[in-house]
């Protein structure tokens, strides 16, 4: 890909190349960059398991992501309301992977609201009142202790058909989306023995809810999903 991009760039700057060829070369460079992005996302997808796990404060991870997204939030004229439990217990996970989850969810919410909207972020502790199967193979049983992160936006929402596909690899509602962001989110949450739930209707916004087990101590700090 590097070689293709480099050769295309040479064509765009040569003086003896006509405009049509230069335009085609620019298109090649643009699509090469897109392919590089897809490959990078696929590498993230394949690496979603097997990294070091430890006790994680999800409030801290979400606040870190908020700092990374401040420019996009300001640009979109989005108001973010935080309703976070200061005493929420920790979960057992990989800090970078959970940041990737929250980054994808918050960025999707901001982008779905266009020029203006509100994103409400809640965290709280919950005792599961019922079993949850979510979208993954992991099941949360009734009575399990959970830490929950909820992201509610006032965006355009999604219909049932879209909801049923959003975690499928390469499915995207964005013109230039890779369709891998939420697929990676799905796999990460599954590897953390949690579930992710989505509630949405056209014109009524979307709620993403991430439920993760409370960290009870005594687990090895190195976890590999291949062991399960």
Coordinates of N, CA, C and O in Angstrom, one line a residue, residues 57-184:
X57 N -11.4 1.9 36.5 CA -12.4 2.9 36.8 C -13.0 3.4 35.5 O -12.3 4.1 34.8
X58 N -14.3 3.0 35.2 CA -14.8 3.4 33.9 C -15.1 4.9 33.9 O -15.1 5.5 32.8
X59 N -15.3 5.6 35.0 CA -15.5 7.0 35.0 C -14.2 7.7 34.5 O -14.3 8.6 33.7
X60 N -13.1 7.2 34.9 CA -11.8 7.8 34.5 C -11.6 7.6 33.0 O -11.2 8.5 32.3
X61 N -11.9 6.4 32.5 CA -11.8 6.1 31.1 C -12.7 7.0 30.2 O -12.3 7.5 29.2
X62 N -13.9 7.2 30.7 CA -14.9 8.0 29.9 C -14.4 9.5 29.9 O -14.5 10.2 28.9
X63 N -14.0 10.0 31.1 CA -13.5 11.4 31.1 C -12.3 11.6 30.2 O -12.1 12.6 29.6
X64 N -11.4 10.6 30.1 CA -10.3 10.7 29.2 C -10.7 10.8 27.7 O -10.2 11.6 27.0
X65 N -11.7 10.0 27.4 CA -12.3 10.0 26.0 C -12.9 11.3 25.7 O -12.8 11.9 24.7
X66 N -13.6 11.9 26.7 CA -14.3 13.2 26.6 C -13.2 14.2 26.2 O -13.4 15.1 25.4
X67 N -12.1 14.2 26.9 CA -11.0 15.1 26.6 C -10.5 15.0 25.1 O -10.2 16.0 24.5
X68 N -10.5 13.7 24.6 CA -10.0 13.5 23.3 C -11.0 14.0 22.2 O -10.6 14.3 21.1
X69 N -12.3 14.1 22.6 CA -13.3 14.4 21.7 C -13.8 15.9 21.8 O -14.8 16.3 21.2
X70 N -13.2 16.6 22.7 CA -13.6 18.0 22.9 C -13.8 18.8 21.7 O -14.8 19.6 21.5
X71 N -12.9 18.7 20.7 CA -12.9 19.5 19.5 C -14.2 19.1 18.7 O -14.9 20.0 18.2
X72 N -14.4 17.8 18.5 CA -15.6 17.3 17.7 C -16.9 17.7 18.4 O -17.8 18.1 17.7
X73 N -16.9 17.7 19.7 CA -18.1 18.0 20.5 C -18.4 19.5 20.3 O -19.5 19.9 20.1
X74 N -17.3 20.3 20.4 CA -17.5 21.8 20.2 C -17.9 22.1 18.8 O -18.8 23.0 18.6
X75 N -17.3 21.5 17.8 CA -17.6 21.7 16.4 C -19.1 21.3 16.1 O -19.7 22.0 15.3
X76 N -19.6 20.3 16.7 CA -20.9 19.9 16.5 C -22.0 20.6 17.4 O -23.2 20.3 17.3
X77 N -21.5 21.5 18.2 CA -22.4 22.3 19.1 C -23.2 21.3 20.0 O -24.4 21.5 20.2
X78 N -22.5 20.3 20.5 CA -23.2 19.3 21.3 C -22.9 19.6 22.8 O -21.8 19.9 23.2
X79 N -24.0 19.5 23.6 CA -23.9 19.6 25.0 C -23.8 18.2 25.6 O -24.6 17.4 25.4
X80 N -22.8 18.0 26.5 CA -22.6 16.7 27.1 C -22.9 16.9 28.6 O -22.4 17.7 29.3
X81 N -23.9 16.1 29.1 CA -24.3 16.1 30.5 C -23.8 14.8 31.1 O -24.0 13.7 30.7
X82 N -23.0 15.0 32.2 CA -22.5 13.9 32.9 C -23.3 13.6 34.2 O -23.5 14.5 35.0
X83 N -23.7 12.4 34.4 CA -24.4 12.0 35.6 C -23.7 10.7 36.1 O -24.2 9.6 35.9
X84 N -22.5 10.9 36.6 CA -21.7 9.7 36.9 C -21.6 9.5 38.4 O -21.4 10.4 39.2
X85 N -21.7 8.2 38.8 CA -21.6 7.8 40.2 C -20.2 7.8 40.6 O -19.3 7.1 40.1
X86 N -19.8 8.7 41.6 CA -18.5 8.9 42.0 C -18.0 7.7 42.8 O -16.8 7.5 43.0
X87 N -18.9 6.9 43.3 CA -18.5 5.7 44.1 C -18.7 4.4 43.3 O -18.8 3.3 44.0
X88 N -18.7 4.5 42.0 CA -18.9 3.3 41.2 C -17.8 2.3 41.4 O -16.6 2.8 41.4
X89 N -18.0 1.0 41.6 CA -16.9 0.1 41.7 C -16.2 -0.1 40.4 O -16.6 0.3 39.4
X90 N -15.0 -0.8 40.5 CA -14.2 -1.0 39.3 C -14.6 -2.3 38.6 O -15.3 -3.1 39.2
X91 N -14.3 -2.3 37.3 CA -14.5 -3.6 36.6 C -13.1 -4.1 36.2 O -12.1 -3.5 36.4
X92 N -13.1 -5.3 35.7 CA -11.8 -6.0 35.4 C -11.6 -5.9 33.8 O -12.5 -6.5 33.1
X93 N -10.6 -5.2 33.4 CA -10.5 -5.0 31.9 C -9.2 -4.4 31.5 O -8.3 -4.2 32.3
X94 N -9.2 -4.1 30.2 CA -8.0 -3.5 29.6 C -8.4 -2.0 29.4 O -9.4 -1.7 28.6
X95 N -7.6 -1.1 29.9 CA -7.9 0.3 29.9 C -8.0 0.8 28.5 O -9.0 1.6 28.1
X96 N -7.1 0.5 27.6 CA -7.0 1.0 26.2 C -8.2 0.5 25.4 O -8.8 1.2 24.6
X97 N -8.6 -0.8 25.6 CA -9.7 -1.4 24.9 C -11.0 -0.7 25.3 O -11.9 -0.4 24.5
X98 N -11.2 -0.5 26.6 CA -12.4 0.2 27.1 C -12.5 1.6 26.6 O -13.6 2.1 26.3
X99 N -11.4 2.3 26.5 CA -11.4 3.6 26.0 C -11.8 3.6 24.5 O -12.6 4.4 24.1
X100 N -11.4 2.6 23.8 CA -11.8 2.4 22.4 C -13.3 2.2 22.3 O -14.0 2.8 21.4
X101 N -13.9 1.5 23.2 CA -15.3 1.3 23.3 C -16.1 2.6 23.5 O -17.0 3.0 22.7
X102 N -15.7 3.3 24.5 CA -16.3 4.6 24.8 C -16.1 5.7 23.7 O -17.0 6.5 23.5
X103 N -14.9 5.6 23.1 CA -14.6 6.6 22.1 C -15.5 6.4 20.9 O -16.1 7.3 20.3
X104 N -15.7 5.1 20.5 CA -16.6 4.8 19.3 C -18.0 5.2 19.6 O -18.7 5.7 18.7
X105 N -18.5 4.8 20.8 CA -19.9 5.1 21.1 C -20.1 6.6 21.2 O -21.1 7.1 20.6
X106 N -19.3 7.4 21.8 CA -19.5 8.8 22.0 C -19.3 9.5 20.6 O -20.1 10.5 20.3
X107 N -18.3 9.1 19.8 CA -18.1 9.7 18.5 C -19.3 9.5 17.6 O -19.8 10.4 16.9
X108 N -19.9 8.2 17.6 CA -21.1 7.9 16.9 C -22.3 8.8 17.3 O -23.0 9.3 16.4
X109 N -22.4 9.0 18.6 CA -23.5 9.8 19.1 C -23.4 11.3 18.6 O -24.3 11.9 18.2
X110 N -22.1 11.8 18.8 CA -21.9 13.2 18.3 C -22.2 13.4 16.8 O -22.8 14.3 16.4
X111 N -21.7 12.4 16.0 CA -21.9 12.5 14.6 C -23.4 12.3 14.2 O -23.8 12.9 13.2
X112 N -24.1 11.6 15.0 CA -25.5 11.4 14.6 C -26.4 12.6 14.9 O -27.6 12.6 14.4
X113 N -25.9 13.6 15.6 CA -26.7 14.7 16.0 C -26.6 15.9 15.1 O -27.2 16.9 15.2
X114 N -25.7 15.8 14.1 CA -25.6 16.9 13.1 C -25.0 18.2 13.7 O -23.9 18.2 14.3
X115 N -25.8 19.2 13.7 CA -25.3 20.5 14.1 C -25.5 20.8 15.6 O -24.9 21.7 16.1
X116 N -26.4 20.1 16.2 CA -26.8 20.5 17.6 C -27.4 19.3 18.3 O -28.2 18.5 17.6
X117 N -27.2 19.1 19.6 CA -27.8 18.1 20.3 C -27.3 17.9 21.7 O -26.4 18.7 22.1
X118 N -27.8 16.9 22.4 CA -27.3 16.7 23.8 C -27.0 15.2 23.9 O -27.7 14.3 23.4
X119 N -25.9 15.0 24.6 CA -25.4 13.6 24.9 C -25.4 13.5 26.4 O -24.7 14.3 27.1
X120 N -26.1 12.6 27.0 CA -26.1 12.4 28.4 C -25.4 11.1 28.8 O -25.8 10.0 28.2
X121 N -24.4 11.2 29.6 CA -23.6 10.0 30.0 C -23.8 9.7 31.4 O -23.6 10.6 32.3
X122 N -24.3 8.5 31.7 CA -24.6 8.1 33.1 C -23.7 6.9 33.4 O -23.5 6.0 32.6
X123 N -23.2 6.8 34.6 CA -22.6 5.6 35.1 C -23.2 5.2 36.5 O -23.5 6.1 37.3
X124 N -23.4 3.9 36.7 CA -24.0 3.5 38.0 C -23.8 2.0 38.2 O -23.4 1.3 37.3
X125 N -24.0 1.6 39.4 CA -23.9 0.2 39.8 C -25.3 -0.4 39.7 O -26.3 0.3 40.0
X126 N -25.3 -1.6 39.3 CA -26.6 -2.3 39.1 C -26.5 -3.8 39.5 O -25.5 -4.4 39.2
X127 N -27.6 -4.2 40.2 CA -27.7 -5.7 40.4 C -28.7 -6.2 39.3 O -29.8 -5.7 39.2
X128 N -28.2 -7.1 38.5 CA -29.1 -7.5 37.3 C -30.4 -8.1 37.8 O -30.4 -9.0 38.6
X129 N -31.5 -7.4 37.4 CA -32.8 -7.9 37.8 C -33.3 -9.0 36.9 O -34.3 -9.7 37.2
X130 N -32.6 -9.2 35.8 CA -33.0 -10.3 34.8 C -31.7 -10.7 34.1 O -30.7 -9.9 34.1
X131 N -31.8 -11.8 33.4 CA -30.6 -12.2 32.5 C -30.5 -11.3 31.3 O -31.5 -10.8 30.8
X132 N -29.3 -11.0 30.9 CA -29.0 -10.3 29.7 C -28.2 -11.1 28.7 O -27.1 -11.6 29.1
X133 N -28.6 -11.2 27.5 CA -27.8 -11.9 26.5 C -27.1 -10.9 25.6 O -26.0 -11.2 25.1
X134 N -27.6 -9.7 25.5 CA -27.0 -8.7 24.7 C -26.8 -9.2 23.2 O -27.6 -9.9 22.7
X135 N -25.7 -8.7 22.6 CA -25.5 -9.1 21.2 C -24.4 -10.2 21.1 O -24.1 -10.7 20.0
X136 N -23.8 -10.6 22.2 CA -22.7 -11.5 22.2 C -23.1 -12.8 22.8 O -24.2 -13.1 23.1
X137 N -22.1 -13.7 22.9 CA -22.3 -15.1 23.4 C -22.3 -15.1 25.0 O -22.7 -16.0 25.6
X138 N -21.8 -13.9 25.6 CA -21.7 -13.9 27.0 C -23.1 -13.6 27.6 O -23.8 -12.7 27.1
X139 N -23.4 -14.2 28.7 CA -24.7 -14.0 29.3 C -24.5 -13.4 30.7 O -23.6 -13.9 31.5
X140 N -25.2 -12.4 31.1 CA -25.2 -11.9 32.5 C -26.4 -12.5 33.2 O -27.6 -12.5 32.7
X141 N -26.2 -13.1 34.3 CA -27.3 -13.8 35.0 C -28.0 -12.9 36.0 O -27.4 -11.9 36.5
X142 N -29.2 -13.2 36.4 CA -29.9 -12.5 37.4 C -29.2 -12.5 38.7 O -28.7 -13.5 39.1
X143 N -29.0 -11.3 39.3 CA -28.3 -11.1 40.6 C -26.8 -10.8 40.4 O -26.2 -10.4 41.4
X144 N -26.3 -10.8 39.2 CA -24.9 -10.4 39.0 C -24.7 -8.9 39.3 O -25.6 -8.1 38.9
X145 N -23.6 -8.6 39.9 CA -23.2 -7.2 40.2 C -22.5 -6.6 39.0 O -21.5 -7.1 38.5
X146 N -23.0 -5.4 38.5 CA -22.5 -4.8 37.3 C -22.2 -3.3 37.5 O -22.7 -2.6 38.3
X147 N -21.2 -2.9 36.6 CA -21.0 -1.4 36.5 C -21.6 -1.1 35.1 O -21.4 -1.8 34.1
X148 N -22.3 0.0 35.0 CA -23.1 0.3 33.8 C -22.7 1.7 33.3 O -22.6 2.7 34.1
X149 N -22.5 1.8 32.0 CA -22.2 3.1 31.4 C -23.3 3.3 30.3 O -23.5 2.4 29.4
X150 N -24.1 4.4 30.4 CA -25.2 4.6 29.5 C -24.9 5.9 28.7 O -24.6 6.9 29.3
X151 N -25.1 5.9 27.4 CA -24.9 7.0 26.5 C -26.2 7.3 25.8 O -26.6 6.5 24.9
X152 N -26.8 8.4 26.1 CA -28.1 8.7 25.5 C -28.0 10.0 24.7 O -27.7 11.0 25.2
X153 N -28.3 9.9 23.4 CA -28.2 11.1 22.5 C -29.5 11.5 21.9 O -30.5 10.7 22.0
X154 N -29.5 12.7 21.4 CA -30.8 13.3 20.8 C -30.6 13.3 19.3 O -31.2 14.1 18.6
X155 N -29.9 12.3 18.7 CA -29.7 12.2 17.3 C -30.8 11.7 16.5 O -32.0 11.6 17.0
X156 N -30.6 11.4 15.3 CA -31.7 11.0 14.4 C -32.2 9.6 14.6 O -33.3 9.2 14.1
X157 N -31.5 8.8 15.4 CA -32.0 7.5 15.7 C -31.9 6.5 14.6 O -31.3 6.8 13.5
X158 N -32.3 5.2 14.8 CA -32.2 4.2 13.8 C -33.4 3.3 13.8 O -34.1 3.2 14.8
X159 N -33.7 2.8 12.6 CA -34.8 1.9 12.5 C -34.4 0.4 12.9 O -33.2 0.2 13.1
X160 N -35.3 -0.5 12.9 CA -35.1 -1.8 13.4 C -34.1 -2.6 12.5 O -33.2 -3.3 13.0
X161 N -34.2 -2.4 11.2 CA -33.3 -3.0 10.3 C -31.8 -2.6 10.5 O -30.9 -3.4 10.5
X162 N -31.6 -1.3 10.7 CA -30.3 -0.8 11.0 C -29.8 -1.3 12.3 O -28.6 -1.8 12.4
X163 N -30.6 -1.3 13.3 CA -30.2 -1.8 14.7 C -29.7 -3.2 14.6 O -28.8 -3.6 15.3
X164 N -30.4 -4.1 13.8 CA -30.0 -5.5 13.7 C -28.7 -5.7 13.0 O -28.1 -6.8 13.0
X165 N -28.1 -4.6 12.4 CA -26.9 -4.8 11.6 C -25.7 -4.0 12.1 O -24.6 -4.2 11.6
X166 N -25.9 -3.1 13.1 CA -24.9 -2.1 13.5 C -23.6 -2.8 14.0 O -22.5 -2.2 13.9
X167 N -23.6 -4.0 14.5 CA -22.4 -4.6 15.0 C -21.8 -5.6 14.0 O -20.8 -6.2 14.3
X168 N -22.4 -5.6 12.8 CA -21.8 -6.5 11.7 C -20.6 -5.8 11.1 O -20.6 -4.7 10.8
X169 N -19.5 -6.6 11.0 CA -18.3 -6.0 10.3 C -18.6 -5.5 8.9 O -19.4 -6.1 8.2
X170 N -18.1 -4.3 8.6 CA -18.2 -3.6 7.3 C -19.6 -3.0 7.1 O -19.8 -2.5 6.0
X171 N -20.5 -3.1 8.0 CA -21.8 -2.4 7.9 C -21.7 -1.0 8.4 O -21.2 -0.8 9.5
X172 N -22.0 0.0 7.6 CA -21.9 1.4 8.0 C -23.0 2.2 7.4 O -23.4 2.0 6.2
X173 N -23.5 3.2 8.1 CA -24.5 4.1 7.6 C -23.8 5.4 7.1 O -24.5 6.3 6.6
X174 N -22.5 5.4 7.3 CA -21.7 6.6 6.9 C -21.1 6.4 5.5 O -20.7 5.3 5.2
X175 N -21.1 7.5 4.7 CA -20.6 7.4 3.4 C -19.2 6.8 3.3 O -18.9 6.0 2.4
X176 N -18.3 7.3 4.2 CA -16.9 6.9 4.2 C -16.6 6.0 5.4 O -15.4 5.9 5.7
X177 N -17.6 5.5 6.0 CA -17.3 4.6 7.2 C -16.7 3.3 6.8 O -17.0 2.7 5.8
X178 N -15.9 2.7 7.7 CA -15.3 1.4 7.4 C -16.2 0.3 7.9 O -16.1 -0.9 7.4
X179 N -17.1 0.6 8.8 CA -18.0 -0.4 9.3 C -17.4 -1.3 10.3 O -17.9 -2.4 10.6
X180 N -16.2 -0.9 10.9 CA -15.5 -1.8 11.8 C -15.5 -1.2 13.2 O -15.2 -2.0 14.2
X181 N -15.9 0.0 13.4 CA -15.8 0.6 14.8 C -16.7 -0.1 15.8 O -16.2 -0.5 16.8
X182 N -18.0 -0.3 15.5 CA -18.9 -0.9 16.4 C -18.7 -2.5 16.4 O -19.0 -3.1 17.4
X183 N -18.1 -3.0 15.3 CA -17.8 -4.4 15.4 C -16.6 -4.7 16.4 O -16.6 -5.7 17.1
X184 N -15.7 -3.7 16.4 CA -14.6 -3.8 17.4 C -15.2 -3.7 18.8 O -14.8 -4.4 19.8

